[in-house]
CSV table of C-alpha atoms in Angstrom, one decimal:
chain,number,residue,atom,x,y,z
A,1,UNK,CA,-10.9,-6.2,57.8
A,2,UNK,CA,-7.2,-5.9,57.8
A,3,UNK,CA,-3.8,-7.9,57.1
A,4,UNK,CA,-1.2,-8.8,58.9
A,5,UNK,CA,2.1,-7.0,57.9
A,6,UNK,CA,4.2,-8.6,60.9
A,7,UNK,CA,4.4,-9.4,63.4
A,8,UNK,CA,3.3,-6.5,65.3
A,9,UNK,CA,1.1,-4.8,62.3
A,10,UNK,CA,-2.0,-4.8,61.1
A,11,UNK,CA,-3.0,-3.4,57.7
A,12,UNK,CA,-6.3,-1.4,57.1
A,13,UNK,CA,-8.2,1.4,56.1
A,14,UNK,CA,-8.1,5.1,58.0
A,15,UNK,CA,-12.3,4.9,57.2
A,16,UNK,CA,-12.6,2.3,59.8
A,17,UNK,CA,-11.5,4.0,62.7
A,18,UNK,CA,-14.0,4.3,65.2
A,19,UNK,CA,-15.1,8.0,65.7
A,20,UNK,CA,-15.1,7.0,69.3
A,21,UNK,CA,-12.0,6.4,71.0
A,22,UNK,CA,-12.9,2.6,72.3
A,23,UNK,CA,-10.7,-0.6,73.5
A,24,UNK,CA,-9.8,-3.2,69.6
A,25,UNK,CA,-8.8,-6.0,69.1
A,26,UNK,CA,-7.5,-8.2,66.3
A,27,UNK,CA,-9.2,-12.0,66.0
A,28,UNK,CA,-6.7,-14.2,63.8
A,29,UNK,CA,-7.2,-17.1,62.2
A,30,UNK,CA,-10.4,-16.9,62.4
A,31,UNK,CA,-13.0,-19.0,59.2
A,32,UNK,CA,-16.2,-19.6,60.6
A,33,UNK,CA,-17.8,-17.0,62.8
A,34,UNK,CA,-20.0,-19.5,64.7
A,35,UNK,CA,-17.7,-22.0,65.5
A,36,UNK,CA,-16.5,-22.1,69.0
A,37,UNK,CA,-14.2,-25.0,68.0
A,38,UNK,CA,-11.4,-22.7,66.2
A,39,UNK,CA,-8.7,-23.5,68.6
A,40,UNK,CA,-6.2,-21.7,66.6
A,41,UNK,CA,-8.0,-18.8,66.8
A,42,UNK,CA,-5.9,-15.8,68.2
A,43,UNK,CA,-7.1,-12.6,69.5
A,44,UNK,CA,-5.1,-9.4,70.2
A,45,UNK,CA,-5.4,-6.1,71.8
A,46,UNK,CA,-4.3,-3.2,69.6
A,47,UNK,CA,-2.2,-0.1,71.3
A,48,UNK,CA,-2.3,2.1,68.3
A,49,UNK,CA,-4.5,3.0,65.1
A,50,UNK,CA,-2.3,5.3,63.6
A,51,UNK,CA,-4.2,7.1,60.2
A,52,UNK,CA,-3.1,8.7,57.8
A,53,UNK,CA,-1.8,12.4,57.9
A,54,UNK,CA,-3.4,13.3,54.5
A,55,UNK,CA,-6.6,10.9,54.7
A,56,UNK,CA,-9.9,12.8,54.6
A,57,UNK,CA,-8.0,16.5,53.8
A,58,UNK,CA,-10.1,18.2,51.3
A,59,UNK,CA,-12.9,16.1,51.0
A,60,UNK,CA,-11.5,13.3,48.9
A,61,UNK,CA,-11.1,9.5,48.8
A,62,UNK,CA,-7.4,9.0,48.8
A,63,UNK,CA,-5.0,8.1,51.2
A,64,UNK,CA,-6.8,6.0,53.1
A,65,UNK,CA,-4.3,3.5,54.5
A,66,UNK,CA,-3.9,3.0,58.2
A,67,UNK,CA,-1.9,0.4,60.6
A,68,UNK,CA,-2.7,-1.5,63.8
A,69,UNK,CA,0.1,-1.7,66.1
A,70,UNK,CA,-0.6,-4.3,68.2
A,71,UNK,CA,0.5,-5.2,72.1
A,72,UNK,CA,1.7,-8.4,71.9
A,73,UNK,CA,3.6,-10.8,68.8
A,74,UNK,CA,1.4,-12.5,66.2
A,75,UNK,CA,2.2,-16.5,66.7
A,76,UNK,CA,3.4,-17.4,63.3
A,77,UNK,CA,3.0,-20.9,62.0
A,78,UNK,CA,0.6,-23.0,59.9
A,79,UNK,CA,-2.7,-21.0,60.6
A,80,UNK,CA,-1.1,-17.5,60.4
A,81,UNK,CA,1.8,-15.4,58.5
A,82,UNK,CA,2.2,-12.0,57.0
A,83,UNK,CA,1.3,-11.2,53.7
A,84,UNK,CA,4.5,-10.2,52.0
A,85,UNK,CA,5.1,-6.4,50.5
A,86,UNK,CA,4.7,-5.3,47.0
A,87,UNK,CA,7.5,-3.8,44.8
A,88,UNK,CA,7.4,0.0,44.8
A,89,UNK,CA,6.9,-0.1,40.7
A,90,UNK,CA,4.0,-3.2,40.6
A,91,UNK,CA,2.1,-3.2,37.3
A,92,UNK,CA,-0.8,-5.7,37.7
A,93,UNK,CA,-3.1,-4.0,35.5
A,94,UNK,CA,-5.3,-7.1,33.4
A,95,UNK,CA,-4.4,-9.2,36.3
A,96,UNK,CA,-6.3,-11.3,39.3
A,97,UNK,CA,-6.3,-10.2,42.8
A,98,UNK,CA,-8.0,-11.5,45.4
A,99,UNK,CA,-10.8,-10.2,47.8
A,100,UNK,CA,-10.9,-12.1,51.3
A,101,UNK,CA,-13.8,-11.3,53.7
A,102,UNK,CA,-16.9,-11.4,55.7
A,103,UNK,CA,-18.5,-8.9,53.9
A,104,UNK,CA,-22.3,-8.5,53.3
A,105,UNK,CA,-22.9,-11.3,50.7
A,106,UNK,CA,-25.0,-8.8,48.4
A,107,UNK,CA,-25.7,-4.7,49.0
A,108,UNK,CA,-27.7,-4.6,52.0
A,109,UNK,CA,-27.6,-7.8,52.3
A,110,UNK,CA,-26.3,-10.6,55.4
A,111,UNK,CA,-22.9,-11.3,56.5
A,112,UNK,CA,-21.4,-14.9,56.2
A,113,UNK,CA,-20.7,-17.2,58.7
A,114,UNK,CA,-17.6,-18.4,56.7
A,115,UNK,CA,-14.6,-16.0,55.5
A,116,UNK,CA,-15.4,-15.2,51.6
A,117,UNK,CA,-12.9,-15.1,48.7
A,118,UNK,CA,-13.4,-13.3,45.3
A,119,UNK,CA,-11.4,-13.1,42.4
A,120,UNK,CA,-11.6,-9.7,40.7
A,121,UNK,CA,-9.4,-8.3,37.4
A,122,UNK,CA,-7.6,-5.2,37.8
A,123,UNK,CA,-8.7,-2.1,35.6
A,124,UNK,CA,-6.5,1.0,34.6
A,125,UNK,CA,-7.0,4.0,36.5
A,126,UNK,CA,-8.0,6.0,33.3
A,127,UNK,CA,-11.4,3.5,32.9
A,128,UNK,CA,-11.9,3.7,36.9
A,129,UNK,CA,-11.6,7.4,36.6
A,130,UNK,CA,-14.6,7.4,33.8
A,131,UNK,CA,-16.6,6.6,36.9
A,132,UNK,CA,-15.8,8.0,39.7
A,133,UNK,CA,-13.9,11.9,40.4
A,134,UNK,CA,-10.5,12.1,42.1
A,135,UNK,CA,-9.2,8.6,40.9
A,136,UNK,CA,-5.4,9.2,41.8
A,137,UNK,CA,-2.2,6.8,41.0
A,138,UNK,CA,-2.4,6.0,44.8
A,139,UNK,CA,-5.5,3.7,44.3
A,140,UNK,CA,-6.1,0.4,42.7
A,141,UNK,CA,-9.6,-0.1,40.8
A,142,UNK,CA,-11.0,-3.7,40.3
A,143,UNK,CA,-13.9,-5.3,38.1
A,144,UNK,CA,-15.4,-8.1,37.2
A,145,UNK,CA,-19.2,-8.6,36.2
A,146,UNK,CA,-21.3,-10.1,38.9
A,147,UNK,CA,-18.3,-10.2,41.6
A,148,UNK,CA,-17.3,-7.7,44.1
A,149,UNK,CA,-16.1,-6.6,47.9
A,150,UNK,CA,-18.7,-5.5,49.6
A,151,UNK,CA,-20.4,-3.5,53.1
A,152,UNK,CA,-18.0,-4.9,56.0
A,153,UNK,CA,-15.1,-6.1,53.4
A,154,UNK,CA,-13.6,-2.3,53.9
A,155,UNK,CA,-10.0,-2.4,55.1
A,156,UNK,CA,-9.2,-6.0,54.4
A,157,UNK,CA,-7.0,-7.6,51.6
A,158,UNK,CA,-6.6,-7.5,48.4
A,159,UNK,CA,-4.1,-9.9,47.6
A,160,UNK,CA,-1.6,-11.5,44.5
A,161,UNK,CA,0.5,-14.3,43.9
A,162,UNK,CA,3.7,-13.4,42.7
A,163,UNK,CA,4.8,-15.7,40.1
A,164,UNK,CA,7.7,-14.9,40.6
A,165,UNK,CA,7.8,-16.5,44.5
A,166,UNK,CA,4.1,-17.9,44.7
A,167,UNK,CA,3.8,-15.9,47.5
A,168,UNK,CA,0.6,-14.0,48.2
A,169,UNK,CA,1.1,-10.1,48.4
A,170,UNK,CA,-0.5,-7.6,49.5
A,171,UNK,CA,-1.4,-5.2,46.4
A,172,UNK,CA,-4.3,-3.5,48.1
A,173,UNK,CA,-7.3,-2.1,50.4
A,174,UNK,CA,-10.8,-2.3,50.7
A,175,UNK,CA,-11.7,1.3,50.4
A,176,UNK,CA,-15.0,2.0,48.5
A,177,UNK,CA,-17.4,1.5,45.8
A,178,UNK,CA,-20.8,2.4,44.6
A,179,UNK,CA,-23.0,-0.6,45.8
A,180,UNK,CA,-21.8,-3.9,45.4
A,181,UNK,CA,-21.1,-5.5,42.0
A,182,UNK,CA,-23.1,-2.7,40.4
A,183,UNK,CA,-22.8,-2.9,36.3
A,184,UNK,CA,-20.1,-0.7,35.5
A,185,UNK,CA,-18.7,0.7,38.8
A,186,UNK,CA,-15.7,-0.9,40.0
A,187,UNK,CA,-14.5,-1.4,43.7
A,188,UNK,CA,-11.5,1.8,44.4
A,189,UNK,CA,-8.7,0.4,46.4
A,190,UNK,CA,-5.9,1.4,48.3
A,191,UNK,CA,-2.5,1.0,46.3
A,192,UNK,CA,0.0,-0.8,48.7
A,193,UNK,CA,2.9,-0.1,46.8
A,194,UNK,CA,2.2,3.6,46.8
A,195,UNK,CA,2.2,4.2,50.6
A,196,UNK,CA,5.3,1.5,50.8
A,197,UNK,CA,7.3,4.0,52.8
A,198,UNK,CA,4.5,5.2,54.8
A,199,UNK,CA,3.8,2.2,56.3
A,200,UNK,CA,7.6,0.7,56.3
A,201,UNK,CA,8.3,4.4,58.3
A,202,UNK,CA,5.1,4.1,60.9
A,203,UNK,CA,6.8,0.2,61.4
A,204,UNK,CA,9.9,1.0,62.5
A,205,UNK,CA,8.6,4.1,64.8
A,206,UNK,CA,6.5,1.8,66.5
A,207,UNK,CA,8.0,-2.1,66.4
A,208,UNK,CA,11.4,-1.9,65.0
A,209,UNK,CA,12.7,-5.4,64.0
A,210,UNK,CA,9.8,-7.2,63.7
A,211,UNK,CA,9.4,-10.0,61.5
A,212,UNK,CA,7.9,-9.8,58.3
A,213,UNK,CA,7.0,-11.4,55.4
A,214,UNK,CA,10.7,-11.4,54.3
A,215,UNK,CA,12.3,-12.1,57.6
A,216,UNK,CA,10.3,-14.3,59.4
């Protein structure tokens, strides 16, 4: 999965590069997999899939942020927008996010025809850390009994509405978990707001100027 960042950019995980070095492409707007009426549906080739520097140094889970640069401009309008940035300091901690994606419906289990949504409470890194080794400030951990991302959510959003400007930001990635909605083990996420710079420097390398969630 991934979101889009602006016009140009894709958000996503460095896992889900392909080890192979093969032709993507982005499908946007996309709800029901089977449906060949989607006219809105947009697909896009993507140029770059730019990781990471540190992801996967040492053997640990961390830094695993990654963006799409894509060849052509996203069509903004009804269907599709960017998801806007976090603030550098976010505290969500006790608070709902949001999980959107087609992935596997149960561990092991099928993939929907029809994009998923899950709403998940956000935990403190010292309980997610009483789980899993390595838990650093640069990942968001999520819980809630019975609910949980899944095998094929990886890389896609995890998004919040601001109060503030009901808009939905994105807070963090699909990264991993141990199973899927297994008692007591929470899904480990990407921190957005922790690789801000990152991703706002590998933007402006790449597609300076384009239009985002704040300048659209």
């Amino acid at each position: 999965g991934g979101t889009i960042i602006t016009e140009r950019h894709v958000l996503t995980a460095s896992h889900c590069k392909p080890e192979r070095n093969q032709a993507l492409s982005v499908v946007l707007a996309e709800h029901k997999v089977s449906s060949k009426t989607e006219s809105r549906t947009t697909i896009i080739d993507v140029t770059q899939f730019i990781t990471h520097e540190e992801y996967n140094r040492r053997g640990n889970t961390e830094n695993d942020v990654a963006l799409l640069v894509l060849a052509s401009k996203i069509p903004f309008g009804k269907t599709i927008g960017p998801a806007c940035f976090p603030k550098a300091n976010l505290n969500i901690v006790g608070q709902k996010v949001r999980v959107v994606g087609w992935g596997a419906l149960y561990s092991n289990g099928p993939q929907p025809d029809i994009l998923q949504k899950v709403d998940l409470d956000v935990q403190a890194t010292s309980a997610c850390s009483r789980v899993y080794r390595g838990i650093t400030e640069g990942q968001l951990c999520t819980y809630t009994p019975k609910k949980d991302a899944c095998q094929g959510d990886s890389g896609g959003p995890v998004i919040w509405r601001d109060p503030g400007t009901n808009r939905y930001t994105i807070v963090g990635i699909v990264s991993y978990g141990d199973e899927c909605a297994k008692p007591g083990a929470p899904g480990v996420n990407t921190k957005v707001s922790a690789y801000r710079d990152w991703i706002l420097q590998k933007i402006q390398q790449t597609a300076p100027g384009s239009a985002t969630c704040q300048n659209k």
